[in-house]
Amino acid sequence: QVQLIESGGGLVQAGDSLKLSCTASGHSEYNIGWFRQPPGKEREFVAAIIWNSGNTYYGEYMRDQFTISKDNAKNTAYLQMINLKPEDTAVYYCAGDSRGWGRRPGNWDYWGQGTQVTVSA
């Protein structure tokens, strides 16, 4: 079993950048995904990174603003966000899976508690 702990969220202004972290404890070599859930909306796929290969995958329209990366030595994945807009306001979750990945929340076995990102106009 793995525990995922997100950090780095906060209140920023439109146009700002922010970098989220997701640290996995209890087990290593998990594929990591980032999802976000805006207020009143469903959870949507942002990006994923495959632990062994480093291959990355992005949700529709996410590639321009978001970059996923990882530091194997620290068991930590990151989500770099640039040019943030008010519509990026959401709770951002990281997810982990040892076997695969997917664009739907149901594809992932483990979840962090989420970190709030609020972008003011």
Tab-separated table of C-alpha atoms in Angstrom:
chain	number	residue	atom	x	y	z
A	1	GLN	CA	0.000	0.000	0.000
A	2	VAL	CA	1.163	3.536	-0.690
A	3	GLN	CA	0.374	6.861	0.896
A	4	LEU	CA	0.284	9.901	-1.349
A	5	ILE	CA	0.780	13.339	0.102
A	6	GLU	CA	0.224	16.439	-2.014
A	7	SER	CA	1.596	19.866	-1.245
A	8	GLY	CA	2.135	23.201	-2.911
A	9	GLY	CA	-1.387	24.465	-3.397
A	10	GLY	CA	-2.468	27.965	-2.477
A	11	LEU	CA	-3.997	31.238	-3.577
A	12	VAL	CA	-2.395	32.871	-6.592
A	13	GLN	CA	-3.250	35.537	-9.121
A	14	ALA	CA	-4.093	35.005	-12.760
A	15	GLY	CA	-0.924	34.576	-14.790
A	16	ASP	CA	1.064	33.146	-11.890
A	17	SER	CA	2.802	29.792	-11.773
A	18	LEU	CA	2.618	27.110	-9.112
A	19	LYS	CA	4.319	23.767	-8.593
A	20	LEU	CA	2.560	20.926	-6.831
A	21	SER	CA	4.321	17.960	-5.271
A	22	CYS	CA	3.124	14.425	-4.638
A	23	THR	CA	5.274	12.289	-2.392
A	24	ALA	CA	4.695	8.543	-2.198
A	25	SER	CA	5.531	6.739	1.005
A	26	GLY	CA	5.298	3.093	1.898
A	27	HIS	CA	6.174	1.879	-1.567
A	28	SER	CA	8.149	3.048	-4.547
A	29	GLU	CA	7.759	2.817	-8.322
A	30	TYR	CA	4.161	3.871	-8.649
A	31	ASN	CA	2.778	5.496	-11.747
A	32	ILE	CA	1.468	8.905	-10.749
A	33	GLY	CA	-1.445	10.820	-12.141
A	34	TRP	CA	-2.748	14.293	-11.436
A	35	PHE	CA	-6.453	15.072	-11.508
A	36	ARG	CA	-8.375	18.169	-10.605
A	37	GLN	CA	-11.911	18.800	-9.458
A	38	PRO	CA	-13.308	22.296	-9.919
A	39	PRO	CA	-16.188	23.351	-7.665
A	40	GLY	CA	-19.386	21.575	-8.640
A	41	LYS	CA	-17.725	19.598	-11.443
A	42	GLU	CA	-16.402	16.112	-11.981
A	43	ARG	CA	-12.820	15.118	-11.414
A	44	GLU	CA	-10.816	15.479	-14.624
A	45	PHE	CA	-7.526	14.065	-15.809
A	46	VAL	CA	-4.587	16.462	-16.012
A	47	ALA	CA	-1.451	14.368	-16.538
A	48	ALA	CA	0.268	11.090	-15.742
A	49	ILE	CA	3.829	9.848	-15.631
A	50	ILE	CA	5.019	6.271	-15.816
A	51	TRP	CA	7.508	5.590	-13.068
A	52	ASN	CA	9.892	3.249	-14.888
A	53	SER	CA	9.955	4.783	-18.359
A	54	GLY	CA	9.213	8.414	-17.576
A	55	ASN	CA	6.629	8.521	-20.353
A	56	THR	CA	4.091	11.275	-19.841
A	57	TYR	CA	0.478	11.691	-20.855
A	58	TYR	CA	-1.755	14.743	-20.707
A	59	GLY	CA	-5.422	15.479	-20.675
A	60	GLU	CA	-7.061	17.351	-23.491
A	61	TYR	CA	-5.822	20.955	-23.616
A	62	MET	CA	-3.591	20.402	-20.565
A	63	ARG	CA	-0.220	20.205	-22.250
A	64	ASP	CA	0.115	23.956	-22.803
A	65	GLN	CA	-0.143	24.842	-19.132
A	66	PHE	CA	0.919	21.769	-17.182
A	67	THR	CA	4.114	19.746	-17.012
A	68	ILE	CA	4.421	16.540	-15.022
A	69	SER	CA	7.794	15.314	-13.844
A	70	LYS	CA	9.314	13.088	-11.176
A	71	ASP	CA	12.301	12.603	-8.953
A	72	ASN	CA	12.733	8.888	-8.364
A	73	ALA	CA	15.246	9.394	-5.580
A	74	LYS	CA	12.695	11.411	-3.615
A	75	ASN	CA	9.675	9.256	-4.583
A	76	THR	CA	8.075	12.522	-5.612
A	77	ALA	CA	6.154	13.630	-8.670
A	78	TYR	CA	5.522	17.238	-9.573
A	79	LEU	CA	2.972	19.226	-11.515
A	80	GLN	CA	4.301	22.529	-12.795
A	81	MET	CA	1.483	24.896	-13.682
A	82	ILE	CA	1.987	28.117	-15.612
A	83	ASN	CA	-0.189	31.007	-16.732
A	84	LEU	CA	-2.898	30.072	-14.281
A	85	LYS	CA	-6.442	31.254	-14.906
A	86	PRO	CA	-9.443	31.528	-12.582
A	87	GLU	CA	-10.933	28.490	-14.327
A	88	ASP	CA	-7.952	26.458	-13.085
A	89	THR	CA	-9.312	26.837	-9.562
A	90	ALA	CA	-9.847	23.315	-8.224
A	91	VAL	CA	-8.771	20.742	-5.728
A	92	TYR	CA	-5.802	18.969	-7.287
A	93	TYR	CA	-5.335	15.300	-6.469
A	94	CYS	CA	-2.507	12.932	-7.169
A	95	ALA	CA	-3.223	9.287	-7.781
A	96	GLY	CA	-1.031	6.207	-7.776
A	97	ASP	CA	-1.109	2.796	-9.362
A	98	SER	CA	1.545	0.106	-9.528
A	99	ARG	CA	0.226	-1.655	-12.641
A	100	GLY	CA	-1.023	0.893	-15.127
A	101	TRP	CA	-2.609	4.272	-15.614
A	102	GLY	CA	-5.673	5.802	-17.190
A	103	ARG	CA	-7.611	8.977	-17.841
A	104	ARG	CA	-10.478	8.060	-15.577
A	105	PRO	CA	-10.382	8.214	-11.772
A	106	GLY	CA	-11.437	4.567	-11.607
A	107	ASN	CA	-8.166	3.560	-13.272
A	108	TRP	CA	-6.195	4.487	-10.148
A	109	ASP	CA	-5.926	2.581	-6.882
A	110	TYR	CA	-4.616	5.190	-4.471
A	111	TRP	CA	-5.354	8.859	-3.901
A	112	GLY	CA	-3.943	11.724	-1.929
A	113	GLN	CA	-6.082	14.038	0.156
A	114	GLY	CA	-5.977	16.832	-2.412
A	115	THR	CA	-4.550	20.329	-2.361
A	116	GLN	CA	-6.574	23.444	-3.095
A	117	VAL	CA	-5.470	25.781	-5.853
A	118	THR	CA	-7.348	29.054	-6.091
A	119	VAL	CA	-6.644	31.525	-8.863
A	120	SER	CA	-7.976	35.046	-8.450
A	121	ALA	CA	-8.699	37.299	-11.405
